[in-house]
Short mmCIF file of C-alpha atoms in Angstrom, two decimals:
data_model
loop_
_atom_site.label_atom_id
_atom_site.label_comp_id
_atom_site.label_asym_id
_atom_site.label_seq_id
_atom_site.Cartn_x
_atom_site.Cartn_y
_atom_site.Cartn_z
CA MET B 1 -55.92 41.33 42.66
CA GLY B 2 -55.38 44.14 45.14
CA VAL B 3 -55.17 47.88 44.74
CA GLY B 4 -53.27 50.36 46.91
CA SER B 5 -51.29 49.48 50.02
CA VAL B 6 -49.68 46.07 49.98
CA SER B 7 -48.14 45.80 53.43
CA LYS B 8 -49.19 42.72 55.35
CA PRO B 9 -50.65 43.26 58.86
CA ARG B 10 -48.59 42.80 62.01
CA THR B 11 -49.75 42.12 65.56
CA LEU B 12 -49.14 44.99 67.97
CA ASN B 13 -50.25 43.10 71.05
CA SER B 14 -52.47 40.18 72.02
CA LEU B 15 -55.56 40.54 74.19
CA THR B 16 -55.71 38.76 77.49
CA ASP B 17 -58.81 37.66 79.38
CA GLY B 18 -60.66 40.48 81.15
CA SER B 19 -59.08 43.31 79.14
CA THR B 20 -60.21 45.82 76.51
CA SER B 21 -58.16 47.29 73.71
CA ALA B 22 -58.35 50.26 71.32
CA GLY B 23 -55.96 51.88 68.89
CA ARG B 24 -55.37 54.86 66.60
CA VAL B 25 -53.00 55.68 63.77
CA ALA B 26 -51.24 58.96 63.06
CA THR B 27 -48.32 59.94 60.84
CA ASP B 28 -44.96 61.49 61.54
CA ASP B 29 -43.37 64.43 59.68
CA LYS B 30 -42.38 62.15 56.78
CA GLY B 31 -45.86 60.68 56.36
CA ARG B 32 -44.93 57.35 57.89
CA PRO B 33 -47.63 55.61 59.92
CA VAL B 34 -47.31 55.58 63.70
CA ALA B 35 -49.75 53.36 65.57
CA VAL B 36 -50.59 53.77 69.25
CA TRP B 37 -52.52 51.00 71.00
CA THR B 38 -53.82 51.05 74.55
CA GLN B 39 -55.01 48.17 76.65
CA SER B 40 -56.50 48.08 80.13
CA ALA B 41 -58.34 45.76 82.45
CA ALA B 42 -62.11 45.77 82.20
CA ASP B 43 -62.37 47.96 85.36
CA GLY B 44 -60.03 50.59 83.84
CA SER B 45 -56.95 49.65 85.86
CA SER B 46 -53.57 48.33 84.71
CA ARG B 47 -53.49 50.56 81.64
CA ALA B 48 -50.69 49.85 79.14
CA ALA B 49 -49.70 51.49 75.83
CA PHE B 50 -48.02 49.97 72.79
CA THR B 51 -46.48 52.00 69.97
CA ALA B 52 -45.40 50.80 66.53
CA THR B 53 -43.14 53.03 64.45
CA THR B 54 -40.59 52.55 61.69
CA SER B 55 -37.64 53.66 63.81
CA THR B 56 -36.42 50.17 64.74
CA ARG B 57 -36.99 48.55 61.37
CA SER B 58 -34.17 46.62 59.78
CA LEU B 59 -32.81 47.67 56.42
CA PRO B 60 -35.17 46.61 53.62
CA LYS B 61 -34.16 43.79 51.32
CA TRP B 62 -33.24 44.78 47.80
CA HIS B 63 -36.40 44.97 45.65
CA ASP B 64 -38.81 44.44 48.58
CA TYR B 65 -41.75 46.81 48.01
CA ALA B 66 -44.55 44.80 49.63
CA ASP B 67 -42.81 44.97 53.03
CA SER B 68 -42.78 41.17 53.12
CA THR B 69 -38.98 40.70 53.54
CA ARG B 70 -38.93 39.08 50.08
CA SER B 71 -38.01 40.60 46.74
CA ASP B 72 -40.81 41.68 44.41
CA ILE B 73 -41.18 42.38 40.68
CA LEU B 74 -42.29 45.84 39.61
CA GLY B 75 -43.38 47.14 36.22
CA THR B 76 -46.06 48.88 34.24
CA GLY B 77 -49.23 47.26 32.93
CA ARG B 78 -50.90 47.73 29.58
CA SER B 79 -53.90 49.41 31.19
CA ASP B 80 -52.16 52.46 32.73
CA THR B 81 -51.08 50.76 35.94
CA MET B 82 -48.00 50.35 38.09
CA ASN B 83 -47.83 46.64 38.89
CA LEU B 84 -46.25 44.83 41.82
CA LEU B 85 -46.00 41.05 42.00
CA THR B 86 -45.22 39.76 45.48
CA ARG B 87 -45.33 36.66 47.61
CA ASP B 88 -44.32 35.57 51.08
CA THR B 89 -44.05 32.22 52.78
CA ALA B 90 -47.75 32.18 53.68
CA ASN B 91 -49.35 33.47 50.47
CA PRO B 92 -49.39 32.61 46.76
CA LEU B 93 -48.39 35.17 44.16
CA LEU B 94 -50.36 38.39 44.48
CA THR B 95 -50.56 41.34 42.08
CA PHE B 96 -51.16 44.87 43.34
CA GLN B 97 -51.69 47.95 41.22
CA ALA B 98 -51.65 51.74 41.42
CA ARG B 99 -52.99 53.99 38.66
CA PRO B 100 -52.92 55.88 36.41
CA TRP B 101 -49.40 55.35 35.07
CA ALA B 102 -48.79 55.45 31.31
CA ASP B 103 -47.36 52.31 29.68
CA GLU B 104 -44.24 54.23 28.64
CA THR B 105 -43.40 55.19 32.22
CA ARG B 106 -40.04 53.80 33.27
CA LEU B 107 -39.54 52.59 36.85
CA VAL B 108 -36.18 52.33 38.61
CA PRO B 109 -36.34 50.29 41.83
CA PHE B 110 -34.20 52.21 44.28
CA GLY B 111 -33.04 51.46 47.79
CA ASP B 112 -33.91 53.47 50.90
CA PHE B 113 -33.24 57.06 49.85
CA ASP B 114 -34.65 58.96 52.83
CA GLY B 115 -33.65 56.68 55.72
CA ASN B 116 -37.09 55.42 56.73
CA ARG B 117 -36.16 51.78 56.05
CA CYS B 118 -38.51 51.55 53.04
CA ASN B 119 -37.40 51.10 49.42
CA ASP B 120 -38.08 54.06 47.16
CA LEU B 121 -38.68 54.56 43.42
CA VAL B 122 -37.20 56.70 40.67
CA VAL B 123 -39.81 57.23 37.95
CA ARG B 124 -39.29 58.73 34.49
CA LEU B 125 -42.47 59.92 32.82
CA PRO B 126 -43.00 59.55 29.05
CA GLY B 127 -42.03 63.19 28.47
CA GLY B 128 -38.69 62.77 30.24
CA GLU B 129 -39.51 64.33 33.62
CA THR B 130 -37.89 62.20 36.31
CA ARG B 131 -39.13 61.99 39.89
CA LEU B 132 -38.14 60.38 43.16
CA TYR B 133 -41.04 58.86 45.12
CA THR B 134 -40.54 57.84 48.75
CA PRO B 135 -43.71 55.89 49.65
CA VAL B 136 -44.38 54.42 53.07
CA CYS B 137 -43.38 50.81 53.57
CA GLY B 138 -45.69 48.51 51.64
CA GLY B 139 -47.23 51.28 49.55
CA LEU B 140 -47.23 52.07 45.83
CA PRO B 141 -47.24 55.71 44.71
CA THR B 142 -49.71 57.28 42.32
CA PRO B 143 -48.55 60.09 40.00
CA ASP B 144 -49.84 62.74 42.40
CA SER B 145 -48.17 61.24 45.48
CA ALA B 146 -45.54 63.44 47.09
CA TYR B 147 -42.34 63.41 45.04
CA ARG B 148 -39.09 65.23 44.43
CA ARG B 149 -38.28 66.24 40.85
CA LEU B 150 -34.82 65.07 39.80
CA SER B 151 -34.96 66.54 36.31
CA ARG B 152 -37.46 68.22 34.01
CA ASP B 153 -36.16 66.18 31.09
CA TRP B 154 -33.85 63.16 31.30
CA SER B 155 -34.90 61.79 27.92
CA ALA B 156 -31.24 62.00 26.80
CA TYR B 157 -30.63 58.96 29.00
CA ASN B 158 -31.75 55.69 27.42
CA THR B 159 -31.02 53.80 30.64
CA LEU B 160 -31.55 54.68 34.30
CA LEU B 161 -30.65 52.09 36.91
CA SER B 162 -29.70 51.51 40.51
CA SER B 163 -27.66 48.63 41.92
CA GLY B 164 -27.63 49.87 45.48
CA ASP B 165 -24.54 51.35 47.11
CA GLN B 166 -21.82 52.22 44.57
CA THR B 167 -19.61 54.31 46.87
CA GLY B 168 -19.41 52.38 50.14
CA ASP B 169 -21.29 54.93 52.25
CA GLY B 170 -24.28 52.65 52.89
CA ARG B 171 -26.67 54.67 50.71
CA PRO B 172 -28.04 53.75 47.27
CA ASP B 173 -26.87 55.62 44.19
CA LEU B 174 -28.19 56.20 40.68
CA LEU B 175 -26.57 55.39 37.31
CA ALA B 176 -27.54 56.84 33.92
CA ARG B 177 -26.36 56.09 30.36
CA ASN B 178 -26.42 58.76 27.66
CA ALA B 179 -28.17 57.47 24.55
CA ALA B 180 -25.94 59.25 22.03
CA SER B 181 -22.47 58.76 23.54
CA GLY B 182 -23.01 55.63 25.62
CA ASP B 183 -21.23 57.35 28.53
CA LEU B 184 -22.25 56.05 31.95
CA TYR B 185 -22.71 58.56 34.79
CA LEU B 186 -22.90 58.15 38.54
CA TYR B 187 -25.27 60.28 40.62
CA ALA B 188 -24.01 59.53 44.12
CA HIS B 189 -26.25 60.05 47.14
CA ASN B 190 -25.15 63.23 48.94
CA GLY B 191 -25.86 61.78 52.40
CA THR B 192 -28.85 64.02 53.09
CA ASP B 193 -31.68 64.71 50.67
CA GLY B 194 -30.28 64.63 47.15
CA PHE B 195 -27.55 63.61 44.73
CA LEU B 196 -24.09 64.97 44.11
CA PRO B 197 -23.29 66.33 40.61
CA ARG B 198 -22.90 63.55 38.09
CA VAL B 199 -19.51 61.91 37.46
CA LYS B 200 -18.68 59.94 34.30
CA ILE B 201 -17.48 56.47 35.27
CA ARG B 202 -17.46 54.71 31.86
CA SER B 203 -17.24 55.91 28.25
CA ALA B 204 -18.87 54.77 25.00
CA TRP B 205 -21.07 51.92 26.17
CA THR B 206 -22.97 52.09 22.87
CA GLY B 207 -22.29 48.40 22.14
CA TYR B 208 -24.47 47.23 25.00
CA LYS B 209 -28.15 46.56 24.27
CA ARG B 210 -28.99 46.53 27.96
CA VAL B 211 -27.37 47.78 31.15
CA ILE B 212 -28.86 46.21 34.27
CA GLY B 213 -28.79 47.17 37.93
CA ALA B 214 -28.21 43.81 39.56
CA GLY B 215 -27.61 44.65 43.22
CA ASP B 216 -24.77 43.05 45.17
CA LEU B 217 -23.90 39.84 43.31
CA ASN B 218 -20.67 38.84 45.06
CA GLY B 219 -21.42 39.62 48.71
CA ASP B 220 -19.04 42.56 49.19
CA GLY B 221 -21.83 45.02 50.02
CA LEU B 222 -21.44 47.04 46.81
CA GLY B 223 -23.73 47.26 43.81
CA ASP B 224 -22.72 45.43 40.64
CA VAL B 225 -23.76 46.08 37.04
CA LEU B 226 -24.58 43.67 34.22
CA ALA B 227 -24.31 44.57 30.53
CA LEU B 228 -25.63 42.60 27.54
CA ASP B 229 -23.88 43.15 24.21
CA GLY B 230 -25.12 42.68 20.65
CA SER B 231 -23.60 39.20 20.30
CA GLY B 232 -25.53 37.83 23.27
CA LYS B 233 -22.71 37.94 25.81
CA LEU B 234 -23.58 39.01 29.35
CA TRP B 235 -20.86 40.82 31.27
CA ARG B 236 -20.50 41.72 34.95
CA TYR B 237 -18.86 44.88 36.24
CA ASP B 238 -18.19 44.68 39.99
CA GLY B 239 -18.62 47.82 42.04
CA THR B 240 -15.88 49.58 44.00
CA ARG B 241 -15.93 52.02 46.90
CA THR B 242 -14.84 54.83 44.59
CA GLY B 243 -18.05 54.74 42.58
CA LYS B 244 -16.21 53.34 39.57
CA LEU B 245 -16.52 49.82 38.17
CA LYS B 246 -13.93 47.06 37.85
CA ASP B 247 -13.04 45.52 34.50
CA ARG B 248 -15.71 43.31 33.01
CA VAL B 249 -16.02 39.55 33.51
CA GLN B 250 -18.07 37.34 31.17
CA VAL B 251 -21.08 35.70 32.83
CA PHE B 252 -22.86 34.07 29.85
CA LYS B 253 -22.23 33.74 26.13
CA ASP B 254 -24.88 33.41 23.41
CA TRP B 255 -27.46 34.54 25.94
CA GLY B 256 -30.44 36.85 25.95
CA ARG B 257 -31.15 37.12 22.22
CA THR B 258 -34.87 36.48 22.75
CA TYR B 259 -35.22 38.61 25.88
CA LYS B 260 -37.11 41.90 25.80
CA ASP B 261 -36.77 42.50 29.56
CA VAL B 262 -33.86 41.63 31.86
CA ILE B 263 -33.85 42.82 35.48
CA GLY B 264 -31.84 42.30 38.60
CA ALA B 265 -34.79 41.31 40.75
CA GLY B 266 -33.17 40.77 44.13
CA ASP B 267 -33.46 37.53 46.07
CA ILE B 268 -36.46 35.83 44.46
CA ASP B 269 -35.98 32.32 45.85
CA GLY B 270 -35.13 33.31 49.43
CA ASP B 271 -31.60 31.88 49.59
CA GLY B 272 -29.95 35.22 50.36
CA LYS B 273 -28.42 35.71 46.89
CA ASN B 274 -29.56 38.14 44.22
CA ASP B 275 -31.16 36.65 41.11
CA LEU B 276 -31.83 37.57 37.49
CA VAL B 277 -35.31 37.63 35.91
CA SER B 278 -35.93 37.85 32.15
CA ARG B 279 -38.96 37.94 29.85
CA ASP B 280 -38.68 36.66 26.30
CA THR B 281 -40.45 37.91 23.17
CA SER B 282 -43.18 35.29 23.70
CA ASP B 283 -43.82 36.76 27.20
CA ASN B 284 -42.51 33.73 29.11
CA LEU B 285 -40.68 34.57 32.34
CA TRP B 286 -37.31 33.02 33.21
CA LEU B 287 -35.28 32.93 36.43
CA ASN B 288 -31.52 32.58 36.77
CA THR B 289 -30.78 32.17 40.46
CA GLY B 290 -27.60 33.76 41.79
CA THR B 291 -24.71 31.84 43.31
CA GLY B 292 -23.45 34.69 45.50
CA THR B 293 -20.12 34.76 43.65
CA GLY B 294 -21.20 36.93 40.71
CA THR B 295 -22.47 34.09 38.52
CA PHE B 296 -25.87 32.52 37.91
CA LYS B 297 -27.30 29.04 37.54
CA ASN B 298 -29.04 27.90 34.36
CA ARG B 299 -32.47 29.37 33.76
CA VAL B 300 -35.78 27.84 34.81
CA GLN B 301 -39.19 29.00 33.68
CA ALA B 302 -40.85 31.18 36.31
CA GLY B 303 -44.06 32.32 34.61
CA ASP B 304 -46.11 31.83 31.44
CA SER B 305 -47.17 34.25 28.74
CA MET B 306 -50.88 34.36 29.62
CA TYR B 307 -50.08 36.43 32.70
CA TRP B 308 -46.94 38.31 31.66
CA LYS B 309 -48.25 39.60 28.34
CA THR B 310 -50.43 42.02 30.34
CA TRP B 311 -47.24 43.75 31.58
CA ALA B 312 -45.80 46.51 29.40
CA SER B 313 -42.40 46.47 31.15
CA LEU B 314 -40.52 44.91 34.06
CA ALA B 315 -38.35 46.81 36.53
#
């Protein structure tokens, strides 16, 4: 088990015979690491410099927080931790933690809010205060990490979620459902450093037990939303470039009755399609892999209760 930064190392340059090498790390104005590495021949000649920054990074994959180019599972642990489960092609499953985060903290995996090519996090504290954390790539925030307060009290929302870009501008957006009315609101990214005023995009979603940010399920580049009703039917609402949602399409029937967590977890199996991860009341983990057309294959077990019962929530 690891604690703190989870980014895997990368080679800046390789030594050659008869040379020496030394490096240093600084940060830019957004706190992102910038590494400068120098290398020269043993007699001091042929000096060369290598610099690694985040400026040429590709866009992060949905739900990739370990900076491994694969999707990860986030959540809170039962011992005041923020948990991250990750893997890449070379390593088995690894759990990293940051603390202290109360069990009741709610995490919303968000895309790249500030343009540094790292996925960010919206966090609602138990008292309702909601914050935006923009950690460096491969890092988990602690409560006292730098953040931007989104609201002093968003406890009126029983669901906060992000499915990526809802408006077609290439930036992730935030959705929120009011607990009393069931109305669903869009907080669209304003293109700089915040959100536009909220806009109601759906009314009276009180019949849905869960509303899930699923990412882009059909390959059109827009975020889609899943909703689970009281009869066990799972519905998909495709995104549009207006920020609104298309009419619902049934995905599963008689589904999810024993699930206490359902998350759109990104591309878990590495096939380029976003998947669905669920945890049942016995703490077993299940995976429904995506087809890329807005539907999912039948579930397969992805984890047992001995491990997952130590998690208070999944995100």
